[in-house]
PDB file of C-alpha atoms in Angstrom:
ATOM      1  CA  MET A   1       5.545 -82.034 -54.423  1.00 52.00           C
ATOM      2  CA  ASN A   2       7.973 -80.555 -56.985  1.00 76.00           C
ATOM      3  CA  ARG A   3      11.610 -79.762 -56.272  1.00 85.00           C
ATOM      4  CA  ALA A   4      10.870 -76.132 -55.446  1.00 86.00           C
ATOM      5  CA  ASP A   5       8.326 -77.257 -52.864  1.00 87.00           C
ATOM      6  CA  ASP A   6      10.810 -79.757 -51.444  1.00 89.00           C
ATOM      7  CA  LEU A   7      13.530 -77.139 -51.135  1.00 92.00           C
ATOM      8  CA  THR A   8      11.128 -74.604 -49.652  1.00 91.00           C
ATOM      9  CA  ALA A   9      10.236 -77.206 -47.030  1.00 92.00           C
ATOM     10  CA  ILE A  10      13.956 -77.598 -46.268  1.00 92.00           C
ATOM     11  CA  LEU A  11      14.240 -73.832 -45.878  1.00 93.00           C
ATOM     12  CA  ARG A  12      11.272 -73.730 -43.543  1.00 92.00           C
ATOM     13  CA  ALA A  13      12.818 -76.478 -41.425  1.00 92.00           C
ATOM     14  CA  ALA A  14      16.047 -74.458 -41.161  1.00 92.00           C
ATOM     15  CA  ALA A  15      14.254 -71.256 -40.137  1.00 91.00           C
ATOM     16  CA  SER A  16      15.366 -69.460 -36.999  1.00 91.00           C
ATOM     17  CA  PRO A  17      12.998 -66.982 -35.335  1.00 90.00           C
ATOM     18  CA  GLU A  18      15.969 -65.505 -33.468  1.00 90.00           C
ATOM     19  CA  HIS A  19      17.882 -64.868 -36.688  1.00 92.00           C
ATOM     20  CA  ARG A  20      14.767 -63.430 -38.314  1.00 93.00           C
ATOM     21  CA  SER A  21      14.198 -60.995 -35.462  1.00 90.00           C
ATOM     22  CA  GLY A  22      17.713 -59.656 -35.869  1.00 92.00           C
ATOM     23  CA  MET A  23      17.501 -59.055 -39.620  1.00 93.00           C
ATOM     24  CA  SER A  24      15.604 -55.777 -39.320  1.00 89.00           C
ATOM     25  CA  ARG A  25      18.545 -54.266 -37.426  1.00 90.00           C
ATOM     26  CA  PHE A  26      20.519 -54.544 -40.663  1.00 90.00           C
ATOM     27  CA  GLY A  27      17.836 -52.923 -42.798  1.00 91.00           C
ATOM     28  CA  ILE A  28      16.462 -56.189 -44.157  1.00 94.00           C
ATOM     29  CA  PRO A  29      12.655 -56.501 -44.415  1.00 91.00           C
ATOM     30  CA  THR A  30      11.297 -59.578 -42.645  1.00 91.00           C
ATOM     31  CA  GLU A  31       7.712 -59.807 -43.920  1.00 91.00           C
ATOM     32  CA  ARG A  32       8.666 -62.685 -46.242  1.00 92.00           C
ATOM     33  CA  ALA A  33      11.735 -63.879 -44.351  1.00 94.00           C
ATOM     34  CA  LEU A  34      12.281 -67.197 -42.575  1.00 94.00           C
ATOM     35  CA  GLY A  35      15.486 -66.338 -40.747  1.00 95.00           C
ATOM     36  CA  ILE A  36      18.343 -68.402 -42.195  1.00 95.00           C
ATOM     37  CA  ALA A  37      21.997 -67.362 -42.116  1.00 94.00           C
ATOM     38  CA  VAL A  38      23.887 -67.161 -45.414  1.00 96.00           C
ATOM     39  CA  PRO A  39      26.409 -69.923 -44.498  1.00 95.00           C
ATOM     40  CA  ALA A  40      23.480 -72.320 -44.021  1.00 95.00           C
ATOM     41  CA  LEU A  41      22.106 -71.302 -47.418  1.00 97.00           C
ATOM     42  CA  ARG A  42      25.497 -71.900 -49.023  1.00 97.00           C
ATOM     43  CA  LYS A  43      25.525 -75.399 -47.566  1.00 96.00           C
ATOM     44  CA  ILE A  44      22.088 -76.084 -49.055  1.00 96.00           C
ATOM     45  CA  ALA A  45      23.317 -74.704 -52.391  1.00 97.00           C
ATOM     46  CA  ARG A  46      26.327 -77.039 -52.401  1.00 97.00           C
ATOM     47  CA  GLU A  47      24.091 -80.004 -51.663  1.00 95.00           C
ATOM     48  CA  THR A  48      21.608 -78.973 -54.360  1.00 95.00           C
ATOM     49  CA  GLY A  49      24.076 -78.157 -57.134  1.00 96.00           C
ATOM     50  CA  THR A  50      23.424 -76.039 -60.219  1.00 97.00           C
ATOM     51  CA  ASP A  51      19.795 -76.234 -61.276  1.00 97.00           C
ATOM     52  CA  HIS A  52      18.597 -73.265 -63.286  1.00 97.00           C
ATOM     53  CA  PRO A  53      14.872 -74.129 -63.552  1.00 96.00           C
ATOM     54  CA  LEU A  54      14.822 -74.776 -59.805  1.00 96.00           C
ATOM     55  CA  ALA A  55      16.498 -71.421 -59.177  1.00 97.00           C
ATOM     56  CA  VAL A  56      13.811 -69.617 -61.167  1.00 97.00           C
ATOM     57  CA  ALA A  57      11.047 -71.513 -59.382  1.00 96.00           C
ATOM     58  CA  LEU A  58      12.582 -70.737 -55.990  1.00 96.00           C
ATOM     59  CA  TRP A  59      12.809 -67.063 -56.805  1.00 97.00           C
ATOM     60  CA  ASP A  60       9.150 -67.002 -57.751  1.00 96.00           C
ATOM     61  CA  THR A  61       8.115 -68.236 -54.294  1.00 94.00           C
ATOM     62  CA  GLY A  62       8.899 -64.751 -53.017  1.00 95.00           C
ATOM     63  CA  TRP A  63      10.583 -65.942 -49.823  1.00 95.00           C
ATOM     64  CA  HIS A  64      13.592 -63.844 -48.863  1.00 96.00           C
ATOM     65  CA  GLU A  65      15.883 -66.823 -48.306  1.00 97.00           C
ATOM     66  CA  ALA A  66      14.700 -68.475 -51.511  1.00 96.00           C
ATOM     67  CA  ARG A  67      15.813 -65.337 -53.339  1.00 97.00           C
ATOM     68  CA  LEU A  68      19.198 -65.500 -51.636  1.00 98.00           C
ATOM     69  CA  LEU A  69      19.544 -69.165 -52.574  1.00 98.00           C
ATOM     70  CA  ALA A  70      18.323 -68.901 -56.177  1.00 98.00           C
ATOM     71  CA  PRO A  71      21.415 -67.082 -57.568  1.00 98.00           C
ATOM     72  CA  MET A  72      23.645 -69.615 -55.808  1.00 98.00           C
ATOM     73  CA  ILE A  73      22.234 -72.486 -57.874  1.00 98.00           C
ATOM     74  CA  ALA A  74      21.329 -70.630 -61.090  1.00 98.00           C
ATOM     75  CA  ASP A  75      23.388 -71.282 -64.229  1.00 98.00           C
ATOM     76  CA  PRO A  76      25.065 -68.106 -65.553  1.00 98.00           C
ATOM     77  CA  ARG A  77      25.050 -69.583 -69.069  1.00 98.00           C
ATOM     78  CA  GLN A  78      21.273 -69.974 -68.996  1.00 98.00           C
ATOM     79  CA  THR A  79      20.684 -66.617 -67.369  1.00 98.00           C
ATOM     80  CA  THR A  80      19.263 -64.033 -69.773  1.00 98.00           C
ATOM     81  CA  VAL A  81      19.167 -60.255 -69.599  1.00 98.00           C
ATOM     82  CA  GLU A  82      15.376 -60.523 -69.485  1.00 98.00           C
ATOM     83  CA  LEU A  83      15.544 -62.705 -66.383  1.00 98.00           C
ATOM     84  CA  VAL A  84      18.015 -60.352 -64.716  1.00 98.00           C
ATOM     85  CA  ASP A  85      15.769 -57.388 -65.539  1.00 98.00           C
ATOM     86  CA  ARG A  86      12.847 -59.133 -63.881  1.00 98.00           C
ATOM     87  CA  TRP A  87      14.804 -60.106 -60.782  1.00 98.00           C
ATOM     88  CA  THR A  88      16.370 -56.688 -60.271  1.00 98.00           C
ATOM     89  CA  GLN A  89      12.937 -55.079 -60.495  1.00 97.00           C
ATOM     90  CA  GLN A  90      11.912 -57.329 -57.593  1.00 98.00           C
ATOM     91  CA  PHE A  91      14.906 -56.611 -55.353  1.00 97.00           C
ATOM     92  CA  ASP A  92      13.629 -55.357 -52.012  1.00 95.00           C
ATOM     93  CA  ALA A  93      16.704 -55.793 -49.795  1.00 96.00           C
ATOM     94  CA  TRP A  94      20.386 -54.986 -50.089  1.00 97.00           C
ATOM     95  CA  ASP A  95      21.495 -58.541 -49.278  1.00 97.00           C
ATOM     96  CA  VAL A  96      19.389 -60.041 -52.086  1.00 98.00           C
ATOM     97  CA  CYS A  97      20.877 -57.490 -54.479  1.00 98.00           C
ATOM     98  CA  ASP A  98      24.479 -57.987 -53.372  1.00 98.00           C
ATOM     99  CA  LEU A  99      24.449 -61.782 -53.214  1.00 98.00           C
ATOM    100  CA  CYS A 100      22.799 -61.946 -56.623  1.00 98.00           C
ATOM    101  CA  CYS A 101      25.615 -59.783 -57.997  1.00 98.00           C
ATOM    102  CA  GLN A 102      28.317 -61.833 -56.293  1.00 98.00           C
ATOM    103  CA  ASN A 103      26.935 -65.311 -56.964  1.00 98.00           C
ATOM    104  CA  LEU A 104      25.383 -64.927 -60.403  1.00 98.00           C
ATOM    105  CA  LEU A 105      25.486 -61.617 -62.256  1.00 98.00           C
ATOM    106  CA  ARG A 106      29.272 -61.210 -62.244  1.00 98.00           C
ATOM    107  CA  ARG A 107      29.553 -64.648 -63.865  1.00 98.00           C
ATOM    108  CA  THR A 108      27.307 -63.837 -66.819  1.00 98.00           C
ATOM    109  CA  ALA A 109      28.756 -62.981 -70.230  1.00 97.00           C
ATOM    110  CA  PHE A 110      27.013 -59.593 -70.121  1.00 98.00           C
ATOM    111  CA  ALA A 111      28.016 -58.478 -66.614  1.00 98.00           C
ATOM    112  CA  TYR A 112      29.677 -55.230 -67.715  1.00 98.00           C
ATOM    113  CA  GLU A 113      26.736 -54.403 -69.964  1.00 98.00           C
ATOM    114  CA  LEU A 114      24.454 -54.694 -66.931  1.00 98.00           C
ATOM    115  CA  ILE A 115      26.437 -52.004 -65.128  1.00 98.00           C
ATOM    116  CA  GLU A 116      25.963 -49.548 -67.982  1.00 97.00           C
ATOM    117  CA  ARG A 117      22.326 -50.585 -68.251  1.00 98.00           C
ATOM    118  CA  TYR A 118      21.461 -50.054 -64.586  1.00 98.00           C
ATOM    119  CA  ALA A 119      23.714 -47.165 -63.489  1.00 98.00           C
ATOM    120  CA  PRO A 120      21.426 -44.445 -64.919  1.00 97.00           C
ATOM    121  CA  ARG A 121      18.225 -46.035 -63.612  1.00 97.00           C
ATOM    122  CA  GLU A 122      16.196 -44.305 -60.908  1.00 97.00           C
ATOM    123  CA  GLU A 123      14.940 -47.330 -58.953  1.00 97.00           C
ATOM    124  CA  GLU A 124      17.021 -47.583 -55.782  1.00 97.00           C
ATOM    125  CA  TYR A 125      17.862 -51.287 -55.888  1.00 98.00           C
ATOM    126  CA  VAL A 126      18.270 -51.388 -59.663  1.00 98.00           C
ATOM    127  CA  ARG A 127      20.810 -48.586 -59.420  1.00 98.00           C
ATOM    128  CA  ARG A 128      22.465 -50.285 -56.460  1.00 98.00           C
ATOM    129  CA  THR A 129      22.844 -53.369 -58.652  1.00 98.00           C
ATOM    130  CA  ALA A 130      25.119 -51.462 -61.029  1.00 98.00           C
ATOM    131  CA  PHE A 131      27.562 -50.545 -58.295  1.00 98.00           C
ATOM    132  CA  ALA A 132      27.334 -53.715 -56.202  1.00 98.00           C
ATOM    133  CA  LEU A 133      28.118 -55.559 -59.443  1.00 98.00           C
ATOM    134  CA  THR A 134      31.036 -53.197 -60.102  1.00 98.00           C
ATOM    135  CA  ALA A 135      32.446 -54.039 -56.665  1.00 98.00           C
ATOM    136  CA  ALA A 136      31.899 -57.774 -57.230  1.00 98.00           C
ATOM    137  CA  LEU A 137      33.739 -57.656 -60.554  1.00 98.00           C
ATOM    138  CA  ALA A 138      36.573 -55.559 -59.151  1.00 98.00           C
ATOM    139  CA  ILE A 139      37.086 -58.277 -56.552  1.00 97.00           C
ATOM    140  CA  GLY A 140      36.307 -61.396 -58.558  1.00 96.00           C
ATOM    141  CA  ASP A 141      37.212 -60.737 -62.205  1.00 97.00           C
ATOM    142  CA  LYS A 142      40.934 -61.389 -62.123  1.00 93.00           C
ATOM    143  CA  ARG A 143      41.415 -61.516 -65.909  1.00 95.00           C
ATOM    144  CA  SER A 144      40.062 -58.221 -67.179  1.00 96.00           C
ATOM    145  CA  PRO A 145      42.551 -55.375 -67.752  1.00 96.00           C
ATOM    146  CA  ASP A 146      42.437 -52.033 -65.984  1.00 95.00           C
ATOM    147  CA  GLU A 147      40.880 -50.490 -69.097  1.00 96.00           C
ATOM    148  CA  ARG A 148      37.685 -52.397 -68.362  1.00 97.00           C
ATOM    149  CA  PHE A 149      37.264 -50.524 -65.086  1.00 98.00           C
ATOM    150  CA  LEU A 150      38.273 -46.998 -66.077  1.00 97.00           C
ATOM    151  CA  PRO A 151      34.863 -46.151 -67.639  1.00 97.00           C
ATOM    152  CA  LEU A 152      33.168 -47.445 -64.487  1.00 98.00           C
ATOM    153  CA  LEU A 153      34.869 -44.706 -62.487  1.00 98.00           C
ATOM    154  CA  GLY A 154      33.011 -42.259 -64.701  1.00 97.00           C
ATOM    155  CA  LEU A 155      29.707 -43.912 -63.801  1.00 98.00           C
ATOM    156  CA  ILE A 156      30.658 -43.719 -60.128  1.00 98.00           C
ATOM    157  CA  GLY A 157      31.316 -39.996 -60.447  1.00 98.00           C
ATOM    158  CA  LYS A 158      27.929 -39.429 -62.065  1.00 98.00           C
ATOM    159  CA  ALA A 159      26.067 -41.350 -59.345  1.00 98.00           C
ATOM    160  CA  ALA A 160      27.955 -39.900 -56.389  1.00 98.00           C
ATOM    161  CA  ASP A 161      25.268 -37.311 -55.649  1.00 98.00           C
ATOM    162  CA  ASP A 162      22.523 -39.889 -55.093  1.00 98.00           C
ATOM    163  CA  PRO A 163      21.732 -39.542 -51.365  1.00 98.00           C
ATOM    164  CA  ARG A 164      19.732 -42.740 -51.008  1.00 98.00           C
ATOM    165  CA  ASN A 165      21.396 -44.970 -48.452  1.00 96.00           C
ATOM    166  CA  PHE A 166      21.562 -48.181 -50.456  1.00 97.00           C
ATOM    167  CA  VAL A 167      22.842 -46.380 -53.550  1.00 98.00           C
ATOM    168  CA  LYS A 168      25.507 -44.206 -51.953  1.00 98.00           C
ATOM    169  CA  LYS A 169      26.937 -47.114 -49.980  1.00 98.00           C
ATOM    170  CA  ALA A 170      27.198 -49.221 -53.136  1.00 98.00           C
ATOM    171  CA  VAL A 171      28.818 -46.351 -55.058  1.00 98.00           C
ATOM    172  CA  ASN A 172      31.346 -45.961 -52.233  1.00 98.00           C
ATOM    173  CA  TRP A 173      31.966 -49.706 -52.165  1.00 98.00           C
ATOM    174  CA  ALA A 174      32.557 -49.805 -55.929  1.00 98.00           C
ATOM    175  CA  LEU A 175      35.010 -46.905 -55.764  1.00 98.00           C
ATOM    176  CA  ARG A 176      37.011 -48.496 -52.967  1.00 98.00           C
ATOM    177  CA  GLN A 177      37.187 -51.909 -54.632  1.00 98.00           C
ATOM    178  CA  ILE A 178      38.309 -50.525 -57.982  1.00 98.00           C
ATOM    179  CA  GLY A 179      40.996 -48.572 -56.146  1.00 98.00           C
ATOM    180  CA  LYS A 180      42.335 -51.719 -54.536  1.00 97.00           C
ATOM    181  CA  ARG A 181      42.573 -53.643 -57.801  1.00 96.00           C
ATOM    182  CA  SER A 182      45.889 -52.312 -59.187  1.00 96.00           C
ATOM    183  CA  LEU A 183      48.345 -49.448 -58.710  1.00 96.00           C
ATOM    184  CA  ARG A 184      47.059 -47.689 -61.817  1.00 96.00           C
ATOM    185  CA  LEU A 185      43.435 -47.955 -60.747  1.00 98.00           C
ATOM    186  CA  HIS A 186      44.417 -46.981 -57.227  1.00 98.00           C
ATOM    187  CA  GLY A 187      45.756 -43.692 -58.521  1.00 97.00           C
ATOM    188  CA  GLU A 188      42.632 -43.074 -60.616  1.00 98.00           C
ATOM    189  CA  ALA A 189      40.318 -43.938 -57.721  1.00 98.00           C
ATOM    190  CA  VAL A 190      42.233 -41.712 -55.297  1.00 98.00           C
ATOM    191  CA  GLY A 191      42.016 -38.864 -57.803  1.00 98.00           C
ATOM    192  CA  LEU A 192      38.250 -39.281 -58.142  1.00 98.00           C
ATOM    193  CA  SER A 193      37.897 -39.603 -54.369  1.00 98.00           C
ATOM    194  CA  ARG A 194      39.712 -36.302 -53.861  1.00 98.00           C
ATOM    195  CA  THR A 195      37.444 -34.621 -56.401  1.00 98.00           C
ATOM    196  CA  LEU A 196      34.346 -35.966 -54.671  1.00 98.00           C
ATOM    197  CA  ALA A 197      35.678 -35.084 -51.223  1.00 98.00           C
ATOM    198  CA  SER A 198      35.880 -31.430 -52.257  1.00 98.00           C
ATOM    199  CA  SER A 199      32.411 -31.392 -53.813  1.00 98.00           C
ATOM    200  CA  GLN A 200      29.699 -29.042 -52.608  1.00 98.00           C
ATOM    201  CA  ASP A 201      27.317 -31.998 -52.599  1.00 98.00           C
ATOM    202  CA  ARG A 202      27.047 -33.624 -49.177  1.00 98.00           C
ATOM    203  CA  THR A 203      26.686 -37.196 -50.465  1.00 98.00           C
ATOM    204  CA  ALA A 204      29.591 -36.890 -52.881  1.00 98.00           C
ATOM    205  CA  ARG A 205      31.767 -35.490 -50.082  1.00 98.00           C
ATOM    206  CA  TRP A 206      30.919 -38.420 -47.839  1.00 98.00           C
ATOM    207  CA  ILE A 207      31.683 -40.949 -50.577  1.00 98.00           C
ATOM    208  CA  GLY A 208      34.983 -39.265 -51.439  1.00 98.00           C
ATOM    209  CA  ARG A 209      36.188 -38.826 -47.867  1.00 98.00           C
ATOM    210  CA  ASP A 210      35.249 -42.338 -46.817  1.00 98.00           C
ATOM    211  CA  ALA A 211      36.948 -43.850 -49.869  1.00 98.00           C
ATOM    212  CA  LEU A 212      40.071 -41.732 -49.288  1.00 98.00           C
ATOM    213  CA  ARG A 213      40.264 -42.906 -45.703  1.00 98.00           C
ATOM    214  CA  GLU A 214      40.634 -46.502 -46.866  1.00 98.00           C
ATOM    215  CA  LEU A 215      42.530 -46.003 -50.112  1.00 98.00           C
ATOM    216  CA  THR A 216      45.256 -43.864 -48.510  1.00 97.00           C
ATOM    217  CA  ASP A 217      45.724 -46.146 -45.540  1.00 97.00           C
ATOM    218  CA  PRO A 218      49.260 -47.632 -45.716  1.00 96.00           C
ATOM    219  CA  LYS A 219      47.882 -51.126 -45.086  1.00 96.00           C
ATOM    220  CA  THR A 220      45.547 -50.801 -48.063  1.00 96.00           C
ATOM    221  CA  ILE A 221      48.301 -49.439 -50.306  1.00 95.00           C
ATOM    222  CA  ALA A 222      50.544 -52.377 -49.378  1.00 95.00           C
ATOM    223  CA  ARG A 223      47.846 -54.816 -50.518  1.00 94.00           C
ATOM    224  CA  VAL A 224      46.880 -53.083 -53.783  1.00 95.00           C
ATOM    225  CA  GLY A 225      46.922 -55.484 -56.709  1.00 76.00           C
ATOM    226  CA  LYS A 226      47.578 -58.553 -54.570  1.00 77.00           C
TER     227      LYS A 226
END
């Protein structure tokens, strides 16, 4: 057995039918799922360590949990745009998309380029990637200046009329996270939210109103930039 087979066997041993049965309630397909909670996968990732070839091999097994685990052990320095293109084309669940953004894509040298690359795309999960990655960077990239995020608000505005559930929720998430990053970005995000909230488009109105609800909450304002 190779290492991918060994790790797949570990995943199978950790499977929980009860957890698997509950995944569909959160909009996660279970046809290729074993039923393993993310904290358990993180523990396996810590024990495994960074192993890029293993991550690629795990992904190629097609198991849902293997595709959650793969970005946790992949090496951002060895990750190529071509690999990311292939993986995003195979996203079939919001959690695979989001955890890939949080654990791997935001750590690549071309993370911001990926946002511009995927934001105009029509495929639901590819487009979601752009905005889930925006949210991940707004939270996790502590070094970039506000100017890095200002153009992303423009991309959010352009995508705010996409009614597909997994896109609109990611667009909303990205808008809220940018708005919580600094006082300057908070003002820009609130301004965009107000514009969207007054839109004639139903999806844009929902995104704007929901973002305003959080961004104008005194508790949120007190935490902005911290």
